[in-house]
Structures are given as C-alpha cells and as structure tokens.
Amino acid sequence: MDSATAIWEGGRVRVRVCAATDVGLHRALNEDRYATWIPSDPEELSRRGVLLVVADGMGGARGGEVASRMVVEGVVRSYRESAGGAPAEALRAALAAANRAIHRESMARSELAGMGTTCTAAALLGDELVLAHVGDSRAYLVRNGAIRQLTHDHSFVGQLVREGQLTPEQARSDPRRNVVTRGVGIGGEVEIDLERPAERLAPGDTLLLCTDGLHGLAGDAEIAAVASGRDLERACGDLVALANARGGIDNVTVILARIESPGDGPGASTGATVAGTARASGGSKLARVPGGSPARLRGLMILAFVLALLGLLAAIAWRLAQRRANAI
Ligand code: CA
C-alpha cells in the first residue's frame, strides 16, 4: 500500500489529509492514481485551496495506468498554473485540458487507443468545497457518523439506481457495474460535473474521495463508520483493508481530508502555517514547508542542543587523543 499524510492549517480551519492506494488482491497492475496539492505559498493557498484528485484508469495494455497518471498530474499542474478565474472554472478547465491531452495521446499511440479514466477532484477553500467530476469514482461528506455522496456516478448502474430500478446494494453485485458512461480522454470533449455543496465544512467533517474499488465492495454506512475513526491515517488504511477483506477484486484508492479546529490534537508539530506539496502515488515525494510553530521551534532547539553536545564530545575526544599523542 502506498500512502501519504499532510496537514494544512489556515486562519479558520486545519485540514489533515491522508491518502492510500493499493493494487488489491487480484489485479497485476494498479491503474488507480491519486494526487494532493497543498500550496506552500499563503497567497496561492487562499486563492486555490487544497486540491485532492483520484482517478481510476481503464484501457488495454497499459492504457489505464497512463490515463489515470496523466489526469491527476495534468489536473494538478493546470489548476496550480491557472492565473485567474474562480476555482470552479479553473478546476473545470484543468479537467478539460487533461481530457484533450489524454485523447490526443490515445490517438497518437495505437497501444493506448481507447484509454480513459475517471476523475474526481476536490478543491477545499477554507470551509468551502468545489468538486469537478467525471466517471464513477466518488466524493462523500462524512459528518457526525452520517455519510452523503456528493457526486453522481456516471455509470450504467448509477443511472439505474437514480431511476429507482436498482438499489445501491444490487448495483454493487450487478454484472454491468463496471460500465461507465463518461470518462476522461475517451472523446475529444467531455462533460464535466461541477458541484458546490451548500454546507460549510466544519471541524469534525471528513471529505472522502475514493474509486469503485472501495464503494463497489463496501456499503456507505460501513464506509462512514471506518472513515469516522479518530486516527485518520488508520482510517485510511482500514478502508483499503475493508476493500481487500471483501475480496479485493479491484484496485482501491482513498483520500481522506479531515477538518480540524486550528491548534487541535496531535500533529501540530508539522507546521502552523502551511505544510504539504503535490503528491502523486509512486511519484514525487511528500514535502513539508517549515512553519514557525512553537512545537517546531522546540524541535529545532533540541536539534541544536544535540549538535552542540556532539561537538563538545568531539572536542573532548580530540583533546584526549592529543594528550595521548604528546605522552608517547
Ligand atoms: Ca476500479
């Protein structure tokens, strides 16, 4: 399992982000991909927020892997480079650009023909949320143990559930459950759903993004129960474990973003102002930008003390060596 954690603390809220992806128990390749981007520049952070992206690739050969990597990397890059405009429009434009790039690539390379991917992207702007979405990966809001799906699945069974012809439980075992009706990169243009949930995020809320490797095997209530766990990193790992315990027939990817009150709980030592970076599974490293928190300063003072102590010991050893040399 590949996973990452980052924390961002702004004026009103603190966001703790954990992500994990796993190949599952039956597939040879992991065609899921995720990325998180927490701007280190405060101006960029207030303008663009914290970006979370999950993708589930599809296509022969290595097409699925290529498409999901291209969409998460492309969306993060375009979104962070977008100069103006509202976050929602920037997010839509980022997905549209990734769609064109993936489609071009699939036309240019015969081994990638027909590749495509889902993409669910969330921008957290303080206590507001903007979502851009294509396919059957999902975003959920978990609040006080209750769960609400924030995205509509662009899938055949998703449509039947909306029409009341299938229950969500029946959809999970329906043989047509893998048929998506919209994908990024499949055509030259793609229709992108933009969602702006009305509710303001509050401390204790958990935003959950996942691929169907999780929601196709576990019900909403059990996902909510695990995602509500106090320890977010453990919750992330437990959701992956839940999918694998249910057979692990697919790749599984989860991003959890927990809203906390500023100064809350453990982890404040990672930086009071901003922490984090862009991170793609199997890609770039998680970096943290130093902040000026008391805990960080305490850490630096301890480090300085240890270094001074080592210096002192080295000086004593050197003096002893000199004395021995002089005695000889
Ligand atoms: Ca999948």
PDB file of N, CA, C and O in Angstrom, residues 40-106:
ATOM      1  N   SER A  40       2.302  25.842  -0.873  1.00  0.00           N
ATOM      2  CA  SER A  40       3.147  26.321   0.227  1.00  0.00           C
ATOM      3  C   SER A  40       3.086  27.841   0.327  1.00  0.00           C
ATOM      4  O   SER A  40       3.418  28.414   1.358  1.00  0.00           O
ATOM      5  N   ASP A  41       2.639  28.502  -0.764  1.00  0.00           N
ATOM      6  CA  ASP A  41       2.542  29.955  -0.761  1.00  0.00           C
ATOM      7  C   ASP A  41       1.170  30.369  -0.205  1.00  0.00           C
ATOM      8  O   ASP A  41       0.137  29.967  -0.744  1.00  0.00           O
ATOM      9  N   PRO A  42       1.146  31.157   0.873  1.00  0.00           N
ATOM     10  CA  PRO A  42      -0.144  31.506   1.504  1.00  0.00           C
ATOM     11  C   PRO A  42      -1.123  32.181   0.551  1.00  0.00           C
ATOM     12  O   PRO A  42      -2.325  31.927   0.600  1.00  0.00           O
ATOM     13  N   GLU A  43      -0.605  33.010  -0.363  1.00  0.00           N
ATOM     14  CA  GLU A  43      -1.498  33.701  -1.313  1.00  0.00           C
ATOM     15  C   GLU A  43      -2.135  32.682  -2.262  1.00  0.00           C
ATOM     16  O   GLU A  43      -3.334  32.712  -2.528  1.00  0.00           O
ATOM     17  N   GLU A  44      -1.311  31.732  -2.709  1.00  0.00           N
ATOM     18  CA  GLU A  44      -1.782  30.682  -3.619  1.00  0.00           C
ATOM     19  C   GLU A  44      -2.778  29.780  -2.881  1.00  0.00           C
ATOM     20  O   GLU A  44      -3.789  29.352  -3.427  1.00  0.00           O
ATOM     21  N   LEU A  45      -2.488  29.531  -1.610  1.00  0.00           N
ATOM     22  CA  LEU A  45      -3.360  28.679  -0.794  1.00  0.00           C
ATOM     23  C   LEU A  45      -4.737  29.314  -0.633  1.00  0.00           C
ATOM     24  O   LEU A  45      -5.764  28.646  -0.758  1.00  0.00           O
ATOM     25  N   SER A  46      -4.763  30.641  -0.373  1.00  0.00           N
ATOM     26  CA  SER A  46      -6.066  31.280  -0.170  1.00  0.00           C
ATOM     27  C   SER A  46      -6.819  31.392  -1.500  1.00  0.00           C
ATOM     28  O   SER A  46      -8.043  31.371  -1.533  1.00  0.00           O
ATOM     29  N   ARG A  47      -6.097  31.492  -2.615  1.00  0.00           N
ATOM     30  CA  ARG A  47      -6.729  31.629  -3.926  1.00  0.00           C
ATOM     31  C   ARG A  47      -7.194  30.291  -4.484  1.00  0.00           C
ATOM     32  O   ARG A  47      -8.239  30.196  -5.098  1.00  0.00           O
ATOM     33  N   ARG A  48      -6.407  29.244  -4.261  1.00  0.00           N
ATOM     34  CA  ARG A  48      -6.688  27.960  -4.909  1.00  0.00           C
ATOM     35  C   ARG A  48      -7.054  26.831  -3.935  1.00  0.00           C
ATOM     36  O   ARG A  48      -7.585  25.806  -4.340  1.00  0.00           O
ATOM     37  N   GLY A  49      -6.717  26.999  -2.647  1.00  0.00           N
ATOM     38  CA  GLY A  49      -7.088  25.994  -1.644  1.00  0.00           C
ATOM     39  C   GLY A  49      -6.251  24.735  -1.726  1.00  0.00           C
ATOM     40  O   GLY A  49      -5.187  24.701  -2.328  1.00  0.00           O
ATOM     41  N   VAL A  50      -6.785  23.678  -1.100  1.00  0.00           N
ATOM     42  CA  VAL A  50      -6.136  22.373  -1.063  1.00  0.00           C
ATOM     43  C   VAL A  50      -6.801  21.505  -2.140  1.00  0.00           C
ATOM     44  O   VAL A  50      -8.020  21.421  -2.184  1.00  0.00           O
ATOM     45  N   LEU A  51      -6.005  20.901  -3.009  1.00  0.00           N
ATOM     46  CA  LEU A  51      -6.562  20.123  -4.125  1.00  0.00           C
ATOM     47  C   LEU A  51      -6.342  18.627  -3.908  1.00  0.00           C
ATOM     48  O   LEU A  51      -5.229  18.191  -3.586  1.00  0.00           O
ATOM     49  N   LEU A  52      -7.415  17.856  -4.078  1.00  0.00           N
ATOM     50  CA  LEU A  52      -7.360  16.398  -3.935  1.00  0.00           C
ATOM     51  C   LEU A  52      -7.906  15.779  -5.217  1.00  0.00           C
ATOM     52  O   LEU A  52      -8.946  16.213  -5.706  1.00  0.00           O
ATOM     53  N   VAL A  53      -7.227  14.785  -5.744  1.00  0.00           N
ATOM     54  CA  VAL A  53      -7.663  14.166  -7.006  1.00  0.00           C
ATOM     55  C   VAL A  53      -7.520  12.649  -6.935  1.00  0.00           C
ATOM     56  O   VAL A  53      -6.471  12.144  -6.535  1.00  0.00           O
ATOM     57  N   VAL A  54      -8.579  11.925  -7.323  1.00  0.00           N
ATOM     58  CA  VAL A  54      -8.454  10.470  -7.506  1.00  0.00           C
ATOM     59  C   VAL A  54      -8.869  10.137  -8.938  1.00  0.00           C
ATOM     60  O   VAL A  54      -9.702  10.821  -9.540  1.00  0.00           O
ATOM     61  N   ALA A  55      -8.261   9.067  -9.470  1.00  0.00           N
ATOM     62  CA  ALA A  55      -8.566   8.639 -10.835  1.00  0.00           C
ATOM     63  C   ALA A  55      -8.451   7.133 -10.924  1.00  0.00           C
ATOM     64  O   ALA A  55      -7.635   6.516 -10.240  1.00  0.00           O
ATOM     65  N   ASP A  56      -9.281   6.561 -11.784  1.00  0.00           N
ATOM     66  CA  ASP A  56      -9.335   5.107 -11.980  1.00  0.00           C
ATOM     67  C   ASP A  56      -9.264   4.876 -13.488  1.00  0.00           C
ATOM     68  O   ASP A  56     -10.229   5.137 -14.202  1.00  0.00           O
ATOM     69  N   GLY A  57      -8.105   4.423 -13.943  1.00  0.00           N
ATOM     70  CA  GLY A  57      -7.872   4.308 -15.380  1.00  0.00           C
ATOM     71  C   GLY A  57      -8.475   3.056 -15.986  1.00  0.00           C
ATOM     72  O   GLY A  57      -8.703   2.054 -15.304  1.00  0.00           O
ATOM     73  N   MET A  58      -8.753   3.145 -17.267  1.00  0.00           N
ATOM     74  CA  MET A  58      -9.272   1.971 -17.985  1.00  0.00           C
ATOM     75  C   MET A  58      -8.701   1.962 -19.399  1.00  0.00           C
ATOM     76  O   MET A  58      -8.407   2.997 -19.979  1.00  0.00           O
ATOM     77  N   GLY A  59      -8.521   0.777 -19.927  1.00  0.00           N
ATOM     78  CA  GLY A  59      -7.975   0.641 -21.273  1.00  0.00           C
ATOM     79  C   GLY A  59      -7.032  -0.535 -21.337  1.00  0.00           C
ATOM     80  O   GLY A  59      -6.502  -0.965 -20.310  1.00  0.00           O
ATOM     81  N   GLY A  60      -6.819  -1.041 -22.535  1.00  0.00           N
ATOM     82  CA  GLY A  60      -5.960  -2.209 -22.699  1.00  0.00           C
ATOM     83  C   GLY A  60      -4.502  -1.863 -22.481  1.00  0.00           C
ATOM     84  O   GLY A  60      -4.155  -0.703 -22.248  1.00  0.00           O
ATOM     85  N   ALA A  61      -3.669  -2.904 -22.560  1.00  0.00           N
ATOM     86  CA  ALA A  61      -2.221  -2.775 -22.349  1.00  0.00           C
ATOM     87  C   ALA A  61      -1.983  -1.962 -21.077  1.00  0.00           C
ATOM     88  O   ALA A  61      -2.511  -2.279 -20.024  1.00  0.00           O
ATOM     89  N   ARG A  62      -1.235  -0.862 -21.178  1.00  0.00           N
ATOM     90  CA  ARG A  62      -1.007  -0.022 -20.004  1.00  0.00           C
ATOM     91  C   ARG A  62      -1.810   1.275 -20.107  1.00  0.00           C
ATOM     92  O   ARG A  62      -1.521   2.258 -19.423  1.00  0.00           O
ATOM     93  N   GLY A  63      -2.830   1.266 -20.953  1.00  0.00           N
ATOM     94  CA  GLY A  63      -3.610   2.482 -21.203  1.00  0.00           C
ATOM     95  C   GLY A  63      -4.232   3.066 -19.948  1.00  0.00           C
ATOM     96  O   GLY A  63      -4.197   4.274 -19.732  1.00  0.00           O
ATOM     97  N   GLY A  64      -4.804   2.199 -19.096  1.00  0.00           N
ATOM     98  CA  GLY A  64      -5.462   2.682 -17.886  1.00  0.00           C
ATOM     99  C   GLY A  64      -4.498   3.387 -16.956  1.00  0.00           C
ATOM    100  O   GLY A  64      -4.798   4.458 -16.413  1.00  0.00           O
ATOM    101  N   GLU A  65      -3.336   2.785 -16.833  1.00  0.00           N
ATOM    102  CA  GLU A  65      -2.297   3.362 -15.976  1.00  0.00           C
ATOM    103  C   GLU A  65      -1.846   4.736 -16.499  1.00  0.00           C
ATOM    104  O   GLU A  65      -1.683   5.687 -15.741  1.00  0.00           O
ATOM    105  N   VAL A  66      -1.656   4.802 -17.819  1.00  0.00           N
ATOM    106  CA  VAL A  66      -1.203   6.049 -18.449  1.00  0.00           C
ATOM    107  C   VAL A  66      -2.278   7.126 -18.289  1.00  0.00           C
ATOM    108  O   VAL A  66      -1.986   8.256 -17.903  1.00  0.00           O
ATOM    109  N   ALA A  67      -3.541   6.762 -18.541  1.00  0.00           N
ATOM    110  CA  ALA A  67      -4.626   7.757 -18.490  1.00  0.00           C
ATOM    111  C   ALA A  67      -4.819   8.310 -17.079  1.00  0.00           C
ATOM    112  O   ALA A  67      -4.966   9.521 -16.893  1.00  0.00           O
ATOM    113  N   SER A  68      -4.788   7.426 -16.058  1.00  0.00           N
ATOM    114  CA  SER A  68      -5.022   7.922 -14.690  1.00  0.00           C
ATOM    115  C   SER A  68      -3.845   8.780 -14.215  1.00  0.00           C
ATOM    116  O   SER A  68      -4.036   9.780 -13.530  1.00  0.00           O
ATOM    117  N   ARG A  69      -2.625   8.396 -14.627  1.00  0.00           N
ATOM    118  CA  ARG A  69      -1.465   9.226 -14.249  1.00  0.00           C
ATOM    119  C   ARG A  69      -1.556  10.581 -14.941  1.00  0.00           C
ATOM    120  O   ARG A  69      -1.342  11.621 -14.324  1.00  0.00           O
ATOM    121  N   MET A  70      -1.890  10.566 -16.243  1.00  0.00           N
ATOM    122  CA  MET A  70      -1.975  11.835 -16.974  1.00  0.00           C
ATOM    123  C   MET A  70      -3.030  12.761 -16.382  1.00  0.00           C
ATOM    124  O   MET A  70      -2.834  13.967 -16.295  1.00  0.00           O
ATOM    125  N   VAL A  71      -4.172  12.203 -15.944  1.00  0.00           N
ATOM    126  CA  VAL A  71      -5.231  13.097 -15.454  1.00  0.00           C
ATOM    127  C   VAL A  71      -4.859  13.695 -14.097  1.00  0.00           C
ATOM    128  O   VAL A  71      -5.038  14.887 -13.883  1.00  0.00           O
ATOM    129  N   VAL A  72      -4.315  12.899 -13.165  1.00  0.00           N
ATOM    130  CA  VAL A  72      -4.013  13.505 -11.854  1.00  0.00           C
ATOM    131  C   VAL A  72      -2.869  14.513 -11.975  1.00  0.00           C
ATOM    132  O   VAL A  72      -2.930  15.599 -11.394  1.00  0.00           O
ATOM    133  N   GLU A  73      -1.847  14.160 -12.766  1.00  0.00           N
ATOM    134  CA  GLU A  73      -0.729  15.100 -12.920  1.00  0.00           C
ATOM    135  C   GLU A  73      -1.162  16.337 -13.698  1.00  0.00           C
ATOM    136  O   GLU A  73      -0.794  17.456 -13.349  1.00  0.00           O
ATOM    137  N   GLY A  74      -1.969  16.120 -14.751  1.00  0.00           N
ATOM    138  CA  GLY A  74      -2.419  17.237 -15.571  1.00  0.00           C
ATOM    139  C   GLY A  74      -3.340  18.174 -14.812  1.00  0.00           C
ATOM    140  O   GLY A  74      -3.219  19.399 -14.920  1.00  0.00           O
ATOM    141  N   VAL A  75      -4.255  17.620 -14.022  1.00  0.00           N
ATOM    142  CA  VAL A  75      -5.202  18.469 -13.275  1.00  0.00           C
ATOM    143  C   VAL A  75      -4.454  19.301 -12.228  1.00  0.00           C
ATOM    144  O   VAL A  75      -4.684  20.502 -12.092  1.00  0.00           O
ATOM    145  N   VAL A  76      -3.532  18.673 -11.509  1.00  0.00           N
ATOM    146  CA  VAL A  76      -2.781  19.436 -10.500  1.00  0.00           C
ATOM    147  C   VAL A  76      -1.972  20.541 -11.189  1.00  0.00           C
ATOM    148  O   VAL A  76      -1.993  21.698 -10.763  1.00  0.00           O
ATOM    149  N   ARG A  77      -1.300  20.194 -12.282  1.00  0.00           N
ATOM    150  CA  ARG A  77      -0.445  21.180 -12.973  1.00  0.00           C
ATOM    151  C   ARG A  77      -1.288  22.331 -13.509  1.00  0.00           C
ATOM    152  O   ARG A  77      -0.991  23.495 -13.253  1.00  0.00           O
ATOM    153  N   SER A  78      -2.371  22.029 -14.235  1.00  0.00           N
ATOM    154  CA  SER A  78      -3.174  23.103 -14.835  1.00  0.00           C
ATOM    155  C   SER A  78      -3.826  23.965 -13.762  1.00  0.00           C
ATOM    156  O   SER A  78      -3.875  25.181 -13.881  1.00  0.00           O
ATOM    157  N   TYR A  79      -4.313  23.308 -12.697  1.00  0.00           N
ATOM    158  CA  TYR A  79      -5.005  24.058 -11.649  1.00  0.00           C
ATOM    159  C   TYR A  79      -4.041  25.011 -10.949  1.00  0.00           C
ATOM    160  O   TYR A  79      -4.358  26.155 -10.688  1.00  0.00           O
ATOM    161  N   ARG A  80      -2.849  24.520 -10.690  1.00  0.00           N
ATOM    162  CA  ARG A  80      -1.899  25.376  -9.960  1.00  0.00           C
ATOM    163  C   ARG A  80      -1.341  26.465 -10.857  1.00  0.00           C
ATOM    164  O   ARG A  80      -0.957  27.527 -10.382  1.00  0.00           O
ATOM    165  N   GLU A  81      -1.312  26.228 -12.174  1.00  0.00           N
ATOM    166  CA  GLU A  81      -0.769  27.245 -13.091  1.00  0.00           C
ATOM    167  C   GLU A  81      -1.832  28.234 -13.563  1.00  0.00           C
ATOM    168  O   GLU A  81      -1.503  29.241 -14.168  1.00  0.00           O
ATOM    169  N   SER A  82      -3.119  27.930 -13.290  1.00  0.00           N
ATOM    170  CA  SER A  82      -4.181  28.809 -13.779  1.00  0.00           C
ATOM    171  C   SER A  82      -4.056  30.159 -13.085  1.00  0.00           C
ATOM    172  O   SER A  82      -4.017  30.242 -11.860  1.00  0.00           O
ATOM    173  N   ALA A  83      -3.971  31.197 -13.901  1.00  0.00           N
ATOM    174  CA  ALA A  83      -3.660  32.520 -13.347  1.00  0.00           C
ATOM    175  C   ALA A  83      -4.874  33.163 -12.684  1.00  0.00           C
ATOM    176  O   ALA A  83      -4.809  33.656 -11.569  1.00  0.00           O
ATOM    177  N   GLY A  84      -5.987  33.162 -13.373  1.00  0.00           N
ATOM    178  CA  GLY A  84      -7.150  33.881 -12.826  1.00  0.00           C
ATOM    179  C   GLY A  84      -8.382  33.012 -12.825  1.00  0.00           C
ATOM    180  O   GLY A  84      -8.309  31.803 -13.015  1.00  0.00           O
ATOM    181  N   GLY A  85      -9.512  33.647 -12.608  1.00  0.00           N
ATOM    182  CA  GLY A  85     -10.781  32.916 -12.639  1.00  0.00           C
ATOM    183  C   GLY A  85     -11.082  32.251 -11.316  1.00  0.00           C
ATOM    184  O   GLY A  85     -10.204  32.043 -10.476  1.00  0.00           O
ATOM    185  N   ALA A  86     -12.352  31.908 -11.152  1.00  0.00           N
ATOM    186  CA  ALA A  86     -12.801  31.266  -9.920  1.00  0.00           C
ATOM    187  C   ALA A  86     -12.266  29.840  -9.866  1.00  0.00           C
ATOM    188  O   ALA A  86     -12.017  29.224 -10.903  1.00  0.00           O
ATOM    189  N   PRO A  87     -12.087  29.296  -8.649  1.00  0.00           N
ATOM    190  CA  PRO A  87     -11.575  27.920  -8.520  1.00  0.00           C
ATOM    191  C   PRO A  87     -12.403  26.901  -9.308  1.00  0.00           C
ATOM    192  O   PRO A  87     -11.847  25.997  -9.924  1.00  0.00           O
ATOM    193  N   ALA A  88     -13.725  27.051  -9.316  1.00  0.00           N
ATOM    194  CA  ALA A  88     -14.569  26.077 -10.014  1.00  0.00           C
ATOM    195  C   ALA A  88     -14.249  26.058 -11.505  1.00  0.00           C
ATOM    196  O   ALA A  88     -14.122  25.000 -12.120  1.00  0.00           O
ATOM    197  N   GLU A  89     -14.114  27.240 -12.080  1.00  0.00           N
ATOM    198  CA  GLU A  89     -13.816  27.313 -13.517  1.00  0.00           C
ATOM    199  C   GLU A  89     -12.411  26.798 -13.803  1.00  0.00           C
ATOM    200  O   GLU A  89     -12.158  26.155 -14.819  1.00  0.00           O
ATOM    201  N   ALA A  90     -11.473  27.115 -12.891  1.00  0.00           N
ATOM    202  CA  ALA A  90     -10.092  26.639 -13.064  1.00  0.00           C
ATOM    203  C   ALA A  90     -10.047  25.116 -13.009  1.00  0.00           C
ATOM    204  O   ALA A  90      -9.315  24.468 -13.759  1.00  0.00           O
ATOM    205  N   LEU A  91     -10.863  24.546 -12.144  1.00  0.00           N
ATOM    206  CA  LEU A  91     -10.893  23.089 -11.992  1.00  0.00           C
ATOM    207  C   LEU A  91     -11.513  22.447 -13.242  1.00  0.00           C
ATOM    208  O   LEU A  91     -11.014  21.444 -13.755  1.00  0.00           O
ATOM    209  N   ARG A  92     -12.581  23.061 -13.731  1.00  0.00           N
ATOM    210  CA  ARG A  92     -13.216  22.540 -14.947  1.00  0.00           C
ATOM    211  C   ARG A  92     -12.232  22.608 -16.132  1.00  0.00           C
ATOM    212  O   ARG A  92     -12.083  21.652 -16.893  1.00  0.00           O
ATOM    213  N   ALA A  93     -11.554  23.760 -16.240  1.00  0.00           N
ATOM    214  CA  ALA A  93     -10.594  23.935 -17.337  1.00  0.00           C
ATOM    215  C   ALA A  93      -9.451  22.921 -17.216  1.00  0.00           C
ATOM    216  O   ALA A  93      -8.969  22.401 -18.227  1.00  0.00           O
ATOM    217  N   ALA A  94      -9.033  22.629 -15.990  1.00  0.00           N
ATOM    218  CA  ALA A  94      -7.938  21.677 -15.774  1.00  0.00           C
ATOM    219  C   ALA A  94      -8.351  20.278 -16.235  1.00  0.00           C
ATOM    220  O   ALA A  94      -7.575  19.561 -16.879  1.00  0.00           O
ATOM    221  N   LEU A  95      -9.570  19.897 -15.931  1.00  0.00           N
ATOM    222  CA  LEU A  95     -10.058  18.573 -16.349  1.00  0.00           C
ATOM    223  C   LEU A  95     -10.237  18.511 -17.868  1.00  0.00           C
ATOM    224  O   LEU A  95      -9.919  17.492 -18.491  1.00  0.00           O
ATOM    225  N   ALA A  96     -10.746  19.610 -18.432  1.00  0.00           N
ATOM    226  CA  ALA A  96     -10.956  19.653 -19.886  1.00  0.00           C
ATOM    227  C   ALA A  96      -9.614  19.548 -20.608  1.00  0.00           C
ATOM    228  O   ALA A  96      -9.498  18.843 -21.622  1.00  0.00           O
ATOM    229  N   ALA A  97      -8.593  20.228 -20.087  1.00  0.00           N
ATOM    230  CA  ALA A  97      -7.262  20.188 -20.713  1.00  0.00           C
ATOM    231  C   ALA A  97      -6.678  18.778 -20.609  1.00  0.00           C
ATOM    232  O   ALA A  97      -6.089  18.262 -21.565  1.00  0.00           O
ATOM    233  N   ALA A  98      -6.856  18.142 -19.459  1.00  0.00           N
ATOM    234  CA  ALA A  98      -6.354  16.770 -19.277  1.00  0.00           C
ATOM    235  C   ALA A  98      -7.080  15.825 -20.224  1.00  0.00           C
ATOM    236  O   ALA A  98      -6.484  14.915 -20.799  1.00  0.00           O
ATOM    237  N   ASN A  99      -8.376  16.068 -20.421  1.00  0.00           N
ATOM    238  CA  ASN A  99      -9.152  15.234 -21.350  1.00  0.00           C
ATOM    239  C   ASN A  99      -8.563  15.308 -22.758  1.00  0.00           C
ATOM    240  O   ASN A  99      -8.355  14.288 -23.408  1.00  0.00           O
ATOM    241  N   ARG A 100      -8.280  16.532 -23.194  1.00  0.00           N
ATOM    242  CA  ARG A 100      -7.744  16.698 -24.556  1.00  0.00           C
ATOM    243  C   ARG A 100      -6.378  16.026 -24.673  1.00  0.00           C
ATOM    244  O   ARG A 100      -6.095  15.350 -25.665  1.00  0.00           O
ATOM    245  N   ALA A 101      -5.546  16.192 -23.663  1.00  0.00           N
ATOM    246  CA  ALA A 101      -4.193  15.616 -23.709  1.00  0.00           C
ATOM    247  C   ALA A 101      -4.243  14.087 -23.762  1.00  0.00           C
ATOM    248  O   ALA A 101      -3.511  13.453 -24.530  1.00  0.00           O
ATOM    249  N   ILE A 102      -5.123  13.496 -22.967  1.00  0.00           N
ATOM    250  CA  ILE A 102      -5.222  12.023 -22.935  1.00  0.00           C
ATOM    251  C   ILE A 102      -5.784  11.519 -24.261  1.00  0.00           C
ATOM    252  O   ILE A 102      -5.301  10.531 -24.823  1.00  0.00           O
ATOM    253  N   HIS A 103      -6.779  12.242 -24.774  1.00  0.00           N
ATOM    254  CA  HIS A 103      -7.368  11.822 -26.046  1.00  0.00           C
ATOM    255  C   HIS A 103      -6.338  11.897 -27.177  1.00  0.00           C
ATOM    256  O   HIS A 103      -6.232  10.974 -27.996  1.00  0.00           O
ATOM    257  N   ARG A 104      -5.581  12.992 -27.202  1.00  0.00           N
ATOM    258  CA  ARG A 104      -4.519  13.133 -28.225  1.00  0.00           C
ATOM    259  C   ARG A 104      -3.534  11.974 -28.140  1.00  0.00           C
ATOM    260  O   ARG A 104      -3.163  11.380 -29.137  1.00  0.00           O
ATOM    261  N   GLU A 105      -3.114  11.649 -26.924  1.00  0.00           N
ATOM    262  CA  GLU A 105      -2.136  10.582 -26.712  1.00  0.00           C
ATOM    263  C   GLU A 105      -2.700   9.240 -27.178  1.00  0.00           C
ATOM    264  O   GLU A 105      -1.992   8.430 -27.765  1.00  0.00           O
ATOM    265  N   SER A 106      -3.984   9.024 -26.913  1.00  0.00           N
ATOM    266  CA  SER A 106      -4.595   7.743 -27.300  1.00  0.00           C
ATOM    267  C   SER A 106      -4.734   7.624 -28.811  1.00  0.00           C
ATOM    268  O   SER A 106      -4.707   6.532 -29.362  1.00  0.00           O
TER     269      SER A 106
END
